[in-house]
Coordinates of C-alpha atoms and ligand atoms in Angstrom, one line a residue:
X12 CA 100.1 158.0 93.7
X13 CA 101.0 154.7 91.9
X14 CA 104.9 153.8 91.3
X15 CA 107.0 153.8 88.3
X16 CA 110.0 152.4 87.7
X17 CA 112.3 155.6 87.6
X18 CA 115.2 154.2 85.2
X19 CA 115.3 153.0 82.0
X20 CA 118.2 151.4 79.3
X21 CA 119.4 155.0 78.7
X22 CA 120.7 155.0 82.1
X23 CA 123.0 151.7 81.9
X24 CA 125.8 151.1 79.7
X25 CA 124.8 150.0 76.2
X26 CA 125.6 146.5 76.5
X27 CA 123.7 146.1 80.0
X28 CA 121.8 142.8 79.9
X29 CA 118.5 142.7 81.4
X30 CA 116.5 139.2 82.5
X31 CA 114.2 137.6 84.5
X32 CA 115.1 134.1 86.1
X33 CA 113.1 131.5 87.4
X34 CA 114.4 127.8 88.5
X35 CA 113.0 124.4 87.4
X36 CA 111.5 122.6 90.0
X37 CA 110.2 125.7 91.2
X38 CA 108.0 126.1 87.9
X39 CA 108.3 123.3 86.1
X40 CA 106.3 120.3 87.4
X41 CA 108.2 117.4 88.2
X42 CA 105.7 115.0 87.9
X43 CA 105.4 115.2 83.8
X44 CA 107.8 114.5 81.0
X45 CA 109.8 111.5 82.7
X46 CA 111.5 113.7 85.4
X47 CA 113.1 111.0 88.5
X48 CA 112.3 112.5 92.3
X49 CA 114.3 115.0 93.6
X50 CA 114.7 115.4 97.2
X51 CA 112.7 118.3 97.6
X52 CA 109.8 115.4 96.4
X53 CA 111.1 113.0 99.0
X54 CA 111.3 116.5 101.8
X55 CA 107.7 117.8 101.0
X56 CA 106.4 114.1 101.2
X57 CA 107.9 114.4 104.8
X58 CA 104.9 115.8 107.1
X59 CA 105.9 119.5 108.7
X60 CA 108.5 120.2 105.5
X61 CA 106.9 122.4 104.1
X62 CA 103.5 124.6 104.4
X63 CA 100.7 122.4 104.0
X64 CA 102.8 119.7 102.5
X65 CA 102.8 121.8 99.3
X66 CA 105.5 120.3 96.7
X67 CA 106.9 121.2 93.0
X68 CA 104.9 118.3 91.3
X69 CA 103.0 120.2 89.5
X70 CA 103.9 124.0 90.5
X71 CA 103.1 126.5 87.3
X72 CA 102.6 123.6 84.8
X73 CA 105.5 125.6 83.0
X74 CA 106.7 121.8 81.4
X75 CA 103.3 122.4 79.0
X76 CA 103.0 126.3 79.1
X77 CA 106.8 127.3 78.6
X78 CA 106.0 128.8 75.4
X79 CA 103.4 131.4 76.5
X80 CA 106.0 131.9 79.8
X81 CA 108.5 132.7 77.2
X82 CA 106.0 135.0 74.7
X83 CA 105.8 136.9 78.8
X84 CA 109.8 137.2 78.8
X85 CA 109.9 138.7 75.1
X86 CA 106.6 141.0 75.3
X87 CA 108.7 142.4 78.5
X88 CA 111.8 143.5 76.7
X89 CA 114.3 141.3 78.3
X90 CA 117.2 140.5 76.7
X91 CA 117.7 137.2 78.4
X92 CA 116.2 134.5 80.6
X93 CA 118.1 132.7 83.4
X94 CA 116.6 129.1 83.9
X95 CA 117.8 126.0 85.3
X96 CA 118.0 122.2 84.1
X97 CA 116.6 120.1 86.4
X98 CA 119.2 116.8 87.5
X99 CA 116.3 114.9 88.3
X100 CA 114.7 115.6 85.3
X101 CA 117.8 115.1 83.2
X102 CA 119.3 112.0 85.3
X103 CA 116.0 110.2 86.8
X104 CA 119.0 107.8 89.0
X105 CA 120.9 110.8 89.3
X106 CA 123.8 109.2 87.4
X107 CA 124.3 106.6 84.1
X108 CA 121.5 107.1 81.1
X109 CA 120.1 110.4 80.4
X110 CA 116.2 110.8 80.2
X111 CA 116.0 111.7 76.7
X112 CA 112.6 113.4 77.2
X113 CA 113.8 116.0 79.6
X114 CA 116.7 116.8 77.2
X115 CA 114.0 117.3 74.4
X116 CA 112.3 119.8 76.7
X117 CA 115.3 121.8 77.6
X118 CA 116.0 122.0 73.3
X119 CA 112.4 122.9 73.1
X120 CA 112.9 125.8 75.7
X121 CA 116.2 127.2 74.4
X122 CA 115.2 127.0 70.4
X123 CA 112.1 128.9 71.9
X124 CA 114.2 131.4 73.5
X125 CA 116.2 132.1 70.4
X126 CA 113.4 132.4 68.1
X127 CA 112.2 135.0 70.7
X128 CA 115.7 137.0 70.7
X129 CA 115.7 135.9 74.4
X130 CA 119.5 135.1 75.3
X131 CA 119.6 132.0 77.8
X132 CA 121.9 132.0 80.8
X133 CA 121.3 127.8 82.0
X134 CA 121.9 127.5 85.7
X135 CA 122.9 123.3 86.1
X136 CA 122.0 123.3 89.5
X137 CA 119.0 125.3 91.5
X138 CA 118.2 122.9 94.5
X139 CA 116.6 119.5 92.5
X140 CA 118.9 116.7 93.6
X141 CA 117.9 112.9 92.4
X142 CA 116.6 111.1 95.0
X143 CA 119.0 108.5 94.6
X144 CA 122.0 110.5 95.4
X145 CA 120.0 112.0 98.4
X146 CA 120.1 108.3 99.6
X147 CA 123.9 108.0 98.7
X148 CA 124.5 111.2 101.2
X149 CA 123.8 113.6 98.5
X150 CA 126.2 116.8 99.3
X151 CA 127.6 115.3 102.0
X152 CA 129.1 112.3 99.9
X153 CA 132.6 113.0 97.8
X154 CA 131.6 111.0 94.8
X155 CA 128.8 113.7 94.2
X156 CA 131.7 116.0 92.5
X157 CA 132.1 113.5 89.8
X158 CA 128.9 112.7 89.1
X159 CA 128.2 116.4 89.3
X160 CA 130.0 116.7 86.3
X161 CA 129.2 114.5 84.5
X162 CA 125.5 115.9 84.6
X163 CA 127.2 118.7 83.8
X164 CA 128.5 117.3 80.4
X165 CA 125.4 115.4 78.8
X166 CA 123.8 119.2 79.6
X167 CA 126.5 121.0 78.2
X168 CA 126.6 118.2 75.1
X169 CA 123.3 119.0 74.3
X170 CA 122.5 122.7 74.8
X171 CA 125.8 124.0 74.9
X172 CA 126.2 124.8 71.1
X173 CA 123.0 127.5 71.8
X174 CA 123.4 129.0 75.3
X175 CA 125.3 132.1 76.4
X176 CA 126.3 131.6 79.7
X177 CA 126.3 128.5 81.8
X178 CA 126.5 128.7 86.3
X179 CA 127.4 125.8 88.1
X180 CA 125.5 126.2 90.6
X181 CA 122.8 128.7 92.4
X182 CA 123.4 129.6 96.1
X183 CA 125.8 127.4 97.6
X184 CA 125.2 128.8 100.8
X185 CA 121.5 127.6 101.0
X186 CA 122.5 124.1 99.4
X187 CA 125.3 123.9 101.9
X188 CA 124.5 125.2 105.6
X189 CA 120.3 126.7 104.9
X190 CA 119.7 122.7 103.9
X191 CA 121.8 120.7 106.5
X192 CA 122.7 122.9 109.2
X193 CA 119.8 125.4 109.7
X194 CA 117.1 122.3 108.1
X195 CA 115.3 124.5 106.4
X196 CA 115.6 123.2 102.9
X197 CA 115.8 119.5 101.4
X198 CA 117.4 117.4 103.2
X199 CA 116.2 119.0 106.2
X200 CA 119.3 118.0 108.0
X201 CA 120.7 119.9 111.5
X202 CA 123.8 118.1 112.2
X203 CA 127.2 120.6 111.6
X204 CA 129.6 117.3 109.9
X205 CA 127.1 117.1 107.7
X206 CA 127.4 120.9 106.9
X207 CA 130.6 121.2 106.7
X208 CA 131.2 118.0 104.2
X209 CA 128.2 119.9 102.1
X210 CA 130.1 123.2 102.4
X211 CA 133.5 121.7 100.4
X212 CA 131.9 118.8 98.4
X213 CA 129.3 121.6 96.6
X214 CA 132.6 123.4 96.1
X215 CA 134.4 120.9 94.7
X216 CA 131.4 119.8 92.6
X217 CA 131.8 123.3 91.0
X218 CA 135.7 122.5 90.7
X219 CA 135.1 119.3 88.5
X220 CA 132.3 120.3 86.4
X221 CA 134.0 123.5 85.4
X222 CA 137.2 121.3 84.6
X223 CA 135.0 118.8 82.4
X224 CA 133.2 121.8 80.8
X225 CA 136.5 123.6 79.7
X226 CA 137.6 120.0 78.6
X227 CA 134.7 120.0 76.2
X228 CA 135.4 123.8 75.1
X229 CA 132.7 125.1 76.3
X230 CA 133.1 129.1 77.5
X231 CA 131.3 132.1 79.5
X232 CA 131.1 129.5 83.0
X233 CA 130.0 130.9 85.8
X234 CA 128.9 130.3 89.7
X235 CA 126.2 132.2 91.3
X236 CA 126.4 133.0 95.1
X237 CA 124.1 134.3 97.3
X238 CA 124.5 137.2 99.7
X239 CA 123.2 138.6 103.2
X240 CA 124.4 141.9 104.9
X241 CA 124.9 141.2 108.3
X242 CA 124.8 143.8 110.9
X243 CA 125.5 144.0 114.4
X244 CA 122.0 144.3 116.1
X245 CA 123.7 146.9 118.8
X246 CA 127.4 147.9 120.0
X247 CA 128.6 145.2 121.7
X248 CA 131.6 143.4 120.8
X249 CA 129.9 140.2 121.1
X250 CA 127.0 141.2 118.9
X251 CA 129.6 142.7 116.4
X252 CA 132.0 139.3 116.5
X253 CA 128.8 137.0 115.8
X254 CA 128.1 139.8 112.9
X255 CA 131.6 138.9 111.4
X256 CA 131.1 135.2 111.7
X257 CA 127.5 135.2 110.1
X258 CA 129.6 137.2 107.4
X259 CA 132.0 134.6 106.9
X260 CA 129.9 131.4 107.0
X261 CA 127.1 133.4 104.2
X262 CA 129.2 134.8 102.1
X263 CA 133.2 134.8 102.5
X264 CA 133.3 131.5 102.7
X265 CA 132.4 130.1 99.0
X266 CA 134.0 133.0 97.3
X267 CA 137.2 132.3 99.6
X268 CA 137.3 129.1 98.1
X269 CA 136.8 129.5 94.6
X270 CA 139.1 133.5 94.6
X271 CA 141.3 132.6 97.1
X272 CA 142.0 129.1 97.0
X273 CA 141.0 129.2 101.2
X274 CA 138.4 129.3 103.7
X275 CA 138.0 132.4 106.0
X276 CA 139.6 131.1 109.7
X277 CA 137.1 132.7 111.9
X278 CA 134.5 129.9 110.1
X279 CA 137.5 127.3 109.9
X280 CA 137.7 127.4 114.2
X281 CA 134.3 126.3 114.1
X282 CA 134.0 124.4 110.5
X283 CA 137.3 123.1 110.6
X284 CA 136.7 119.8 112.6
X285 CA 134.5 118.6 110.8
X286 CA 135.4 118.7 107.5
X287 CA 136.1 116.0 105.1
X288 CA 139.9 114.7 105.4
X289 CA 142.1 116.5 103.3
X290 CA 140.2 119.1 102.2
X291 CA 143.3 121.3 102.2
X292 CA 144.0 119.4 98.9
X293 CA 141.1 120.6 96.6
X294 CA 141.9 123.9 96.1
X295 CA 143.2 123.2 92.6
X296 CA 139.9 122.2 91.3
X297 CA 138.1 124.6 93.6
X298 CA 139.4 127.5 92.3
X299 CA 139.3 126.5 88.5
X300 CA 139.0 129.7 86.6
X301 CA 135.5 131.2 85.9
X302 CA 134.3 133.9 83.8
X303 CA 131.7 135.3 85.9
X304 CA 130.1 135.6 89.1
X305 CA 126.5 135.9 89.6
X306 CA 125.6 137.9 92.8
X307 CA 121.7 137.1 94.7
X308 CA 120.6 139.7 96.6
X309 CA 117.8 140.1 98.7
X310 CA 117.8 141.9 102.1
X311 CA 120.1 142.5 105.4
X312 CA 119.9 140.4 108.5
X313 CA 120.9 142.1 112.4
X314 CA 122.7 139.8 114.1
X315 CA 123.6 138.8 117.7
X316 CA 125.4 136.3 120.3
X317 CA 123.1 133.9 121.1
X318 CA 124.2 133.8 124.5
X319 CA 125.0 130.1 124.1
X320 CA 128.8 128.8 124.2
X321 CA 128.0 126.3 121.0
X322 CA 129.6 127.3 118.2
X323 CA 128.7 129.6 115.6
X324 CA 126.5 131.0 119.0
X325 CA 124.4 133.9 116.5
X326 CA 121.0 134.9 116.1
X327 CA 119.0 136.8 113.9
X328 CA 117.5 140.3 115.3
X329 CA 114.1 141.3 114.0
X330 CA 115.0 145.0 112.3
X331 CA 113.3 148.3 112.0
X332 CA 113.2 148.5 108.0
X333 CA 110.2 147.8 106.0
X334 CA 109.6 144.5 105.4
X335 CA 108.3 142.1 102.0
X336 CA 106.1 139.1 102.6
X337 CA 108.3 136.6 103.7
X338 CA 109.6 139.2 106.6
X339 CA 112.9 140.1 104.5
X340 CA 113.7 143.9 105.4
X341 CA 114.4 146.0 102.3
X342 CA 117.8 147.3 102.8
X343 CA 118.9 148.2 99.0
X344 CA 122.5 149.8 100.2
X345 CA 123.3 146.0 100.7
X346 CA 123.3 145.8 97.1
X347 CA 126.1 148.3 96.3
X348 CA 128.1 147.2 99.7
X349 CA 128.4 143.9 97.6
X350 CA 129.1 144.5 94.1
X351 CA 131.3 146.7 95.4
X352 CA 133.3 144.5 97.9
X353 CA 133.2 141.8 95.9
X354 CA 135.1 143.0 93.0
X355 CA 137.7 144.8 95.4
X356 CA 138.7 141.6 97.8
X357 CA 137.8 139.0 95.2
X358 CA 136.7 139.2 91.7
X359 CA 138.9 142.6 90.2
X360 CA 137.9 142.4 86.1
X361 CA 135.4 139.7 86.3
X362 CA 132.7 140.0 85.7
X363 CA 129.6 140.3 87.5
X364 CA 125.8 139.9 87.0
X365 CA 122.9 140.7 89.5
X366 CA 121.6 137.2 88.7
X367 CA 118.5 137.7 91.3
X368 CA 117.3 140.2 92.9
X369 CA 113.1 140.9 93.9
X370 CA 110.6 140.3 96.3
X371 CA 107.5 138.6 97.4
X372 CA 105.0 140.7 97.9
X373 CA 101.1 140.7 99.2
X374 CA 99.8 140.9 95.4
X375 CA 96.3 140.2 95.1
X376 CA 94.4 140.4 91.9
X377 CA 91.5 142.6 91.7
X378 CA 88.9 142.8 88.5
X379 CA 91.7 141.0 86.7
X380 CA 94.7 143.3 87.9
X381 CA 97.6 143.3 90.6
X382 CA 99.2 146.3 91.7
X383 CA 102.5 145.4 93.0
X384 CA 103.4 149.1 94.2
X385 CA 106.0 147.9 97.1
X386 CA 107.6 145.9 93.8
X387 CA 108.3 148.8 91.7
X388 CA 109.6 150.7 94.5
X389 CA 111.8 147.9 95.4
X390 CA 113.0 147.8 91.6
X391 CA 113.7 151.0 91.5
X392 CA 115.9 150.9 94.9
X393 CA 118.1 148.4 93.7
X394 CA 118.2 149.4 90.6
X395 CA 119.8 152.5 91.4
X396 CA 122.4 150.7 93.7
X397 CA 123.1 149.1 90.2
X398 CA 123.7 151.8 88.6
X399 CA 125.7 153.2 91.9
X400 CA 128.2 150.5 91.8
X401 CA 128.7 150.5 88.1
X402 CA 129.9 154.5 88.1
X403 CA 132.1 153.4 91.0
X404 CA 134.0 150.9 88.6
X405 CA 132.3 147.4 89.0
X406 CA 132.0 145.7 85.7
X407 CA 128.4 145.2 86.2
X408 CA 127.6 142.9 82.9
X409 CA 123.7 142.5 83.4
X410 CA 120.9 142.3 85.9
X411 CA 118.4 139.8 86.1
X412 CA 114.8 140.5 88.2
X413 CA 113.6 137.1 90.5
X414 CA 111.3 136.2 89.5
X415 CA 108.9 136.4 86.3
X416 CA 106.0 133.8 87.8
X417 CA 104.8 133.5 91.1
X418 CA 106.0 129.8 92.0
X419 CA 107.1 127.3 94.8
X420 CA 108.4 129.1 97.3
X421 CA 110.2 126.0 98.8
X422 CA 109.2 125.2 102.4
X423 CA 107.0 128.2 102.3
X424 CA 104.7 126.8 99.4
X425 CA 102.9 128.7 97.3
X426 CA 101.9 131.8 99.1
X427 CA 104.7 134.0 99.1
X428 CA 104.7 135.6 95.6
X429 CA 107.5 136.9 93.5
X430 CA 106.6 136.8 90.2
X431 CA 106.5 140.0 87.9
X432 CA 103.4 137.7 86.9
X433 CA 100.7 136.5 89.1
X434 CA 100.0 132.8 88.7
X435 CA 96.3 131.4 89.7
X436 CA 97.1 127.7 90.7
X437 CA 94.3 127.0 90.3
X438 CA 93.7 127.6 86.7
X439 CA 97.3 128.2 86.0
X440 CA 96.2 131.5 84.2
X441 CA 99.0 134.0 84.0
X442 CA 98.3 137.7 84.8
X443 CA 101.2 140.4 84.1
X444 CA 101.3 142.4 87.8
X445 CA 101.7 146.8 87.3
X446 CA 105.4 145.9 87.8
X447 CA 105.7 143.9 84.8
X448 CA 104.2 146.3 82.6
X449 CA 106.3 149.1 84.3
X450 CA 109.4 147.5 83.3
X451 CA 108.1 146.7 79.6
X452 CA 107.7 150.7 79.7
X453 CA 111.4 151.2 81.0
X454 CA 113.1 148.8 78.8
X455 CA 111.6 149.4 75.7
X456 CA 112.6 153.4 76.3
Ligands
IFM8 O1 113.0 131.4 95.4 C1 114.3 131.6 95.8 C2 115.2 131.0 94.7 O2 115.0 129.7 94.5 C3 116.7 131.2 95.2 N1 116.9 132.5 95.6 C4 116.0 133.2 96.5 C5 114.6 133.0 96.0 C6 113.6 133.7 96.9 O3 113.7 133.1 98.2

């Protein structure tokens, strides 16, 4: 028998907030409208990046078809859509004059959103760095924090008067260490300095743009992390030490520094060498006050020694669970563990959004449909980990599904699909999956 999503509104408090999110160059197209290259142009232009040299230049054409996109968000029942301004797009040099025809298309987008009752939550930052500050050392410069925020500011001057909540930045952790220590994302770096100037300098980037948003008034600013339950792949110590460290570097480390003002030291004796000079310093703009956190959530990782003596010496284990598309195992307790931890060690009455959460799935479309079973039953898992955590206290705000169009799945191109709408790429046609229409069903009851 077919899923269905078990919950609907009824079952959340009467505020809950429920969205969709996508990210810019992800969807957009960054070859139209003016937009400058990013470094995920400069990376997929790099042969091996990313599968079958697949890049964001065109991706779900959503720079020409965000209004039907954002007829999809409304006909769902969201209440809210979480999208992010592109720096490239917005800052061609990645600093100095503004590109006035990507500000027009972000007005477009949010007076569209308002005139559909759709409540937008702007991300500054999801991954689309200008090419330019790449060549400047990017994340691994200092100066990036300044002119971080002052990005930050021309946004916020021009779409601030109309949006509800505003984040920093999404996933530090895969901007940080996936991008420069594993390699796995723009700029395909493996070198650990490099890392761990990346791992403060996005940290203090959040610092100074928060500062120069609250110096323009602007209110409800936020920073949305990313994290992975790690589990010792068997009893050992040593698999349960390098389960702690994988812990710490993932996900204690940015929410140490912006709720405690300090870095874990288990990923200080490793980090701590190499980190910019008086980084002990920055803690005052670090840990500027925010109103919210965003949580991403996706799976579990098992985790052992690697057997090596080189520091952080871990390894992912392949796990038992059931697995999406991209090999992620479906492990929704994660969910609650996090929500729950995170308001006890760091957050107390923020509050806190699911700001992603999903899964790519193998969706085909068959005589014009796609039934996204695994989807739904994913949904409803997490979902009910949601729910969970907010009867055990959390002040659970609002929970936003990743993603509503299949799109550019980073390195892994276009094949991984995690849309709660298929997207032909050829044609660019849009085709709600079962789960989409499942979830118009729950939150319109
Ligand atoms: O597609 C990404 C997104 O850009 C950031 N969070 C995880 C998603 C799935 O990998």
């Amino acid at each position: 028998m077919s899923a269905t999503i078990a919950l609907n509104r009824a079952d959340f408090p009467e505020e809950f907030t429920f969205g969709t999110a996508t990210s810019s160059y992800q969807i957009e197209g960054s070859s139209f409208g003016g937009c400058g290259m990013s470094h995920w142009d400069t990376f997929a232009a790099t042969p091996g990046n990313t599968m079958r040299g697949e890049d964001g230049s065109i991706a779900c054409d959503h720079y020409h078809r965000w209004a039907e996109d954002l007829d999809l968000i409304r006909d769902a029942g969201f209440d809210a859509y979480r999208f992010s301004t592109s720096w490239a797009r917005v800052q061609p040099l990645g600093s100095g004059a503004a590109n006035e025809e990507g500000l027009d298309f972000y007005d477009r987008l949010v007076d569209g959103m308002l005139e559909r009752g759709i409540s937008p939550y702007l991300t500054l930052y999801h991954w689309d760095l200008p090419a330019p500050l790449a060549t400047l050392g990017g994340w691994q410069n200092r100066d990036i924090a300044g002119r971080f925020a002052d990005y930050a500011q021309i946004v916020m001057k021009r779409l601030g008067d109309r949006i509800d909540a505003a984040a920093t930045f999404n996933e530090p952790w895969c901007i940080a260490w996936l991008s420069h220590f594993l390699g796995h994302h723009a700029p395909g770096l493996r070198d650990i300095r490099a890392a761990a100037h990346a791992m403060h300098h996005t940290l203090l980037a959040h610092g100074r743009a928060v500062e120069a948003m609250w110096a323009m008034g602007a209110s409800n600013i936020g920073v949305v992390m990313n994290f992975e339950y790690a589990q010792a792949a068997d009893d050992s110590d040593a698999s349960r030490a390098a389960a702690r460290l994988y812990d710490g570097i993932y996900n204690r480390w940015f929410l140490g520094g912006v709720f405690r003002r300090a870095y874990p030291l288990d990923v200080l004796d490793g980090l701590e060498p190499h980190l910019p000079a008086n980084w002990q310093d920055d803690f005052d703009t670090i840990a500027a006050p925010v109103d919210w956190l965003g949580i991403n959530y996706y799976t579990r990782k098992l985790i052992a020694d690697d057997g090596t003596s080189i520091w952080p010496a871990v390894r992912e284990v392949e796990g038992p669970l059931e697995k999406t598309s991209v090999d992620w195992e479906i492990y929704p307790e994660g969910l609650h563990h996090f929500l729950t931890w995170a308001q006890r060690d760091y957050t107390g009455d923020l509050p806190i959004y699911v700001t992603e959460n999903g899964m790519a799935g193998h969706d085909v479309l068959e005589q014009g449909a796609v039934n996204d079973d695994q989807r739904i039953r994913y949904l409803n898992a997490h979902l009910e980990q949601v729910r969970r955590a907010i009867t055990h206290g959390v002040p659970l705000k609002g929970y936003f599904i990743w993603s509503l169009l299949d799109n550019y799945e980073w390195s892994l191109g276009y094949d991984k699909r995690f849309g709660l709408v298929h997207v032909d790429f050829d044609t660019m046609k849009r085709t709600p999956k079962r789960s989409w229409y499942q979830l118009r069903g729950a939150l319109s009851g």
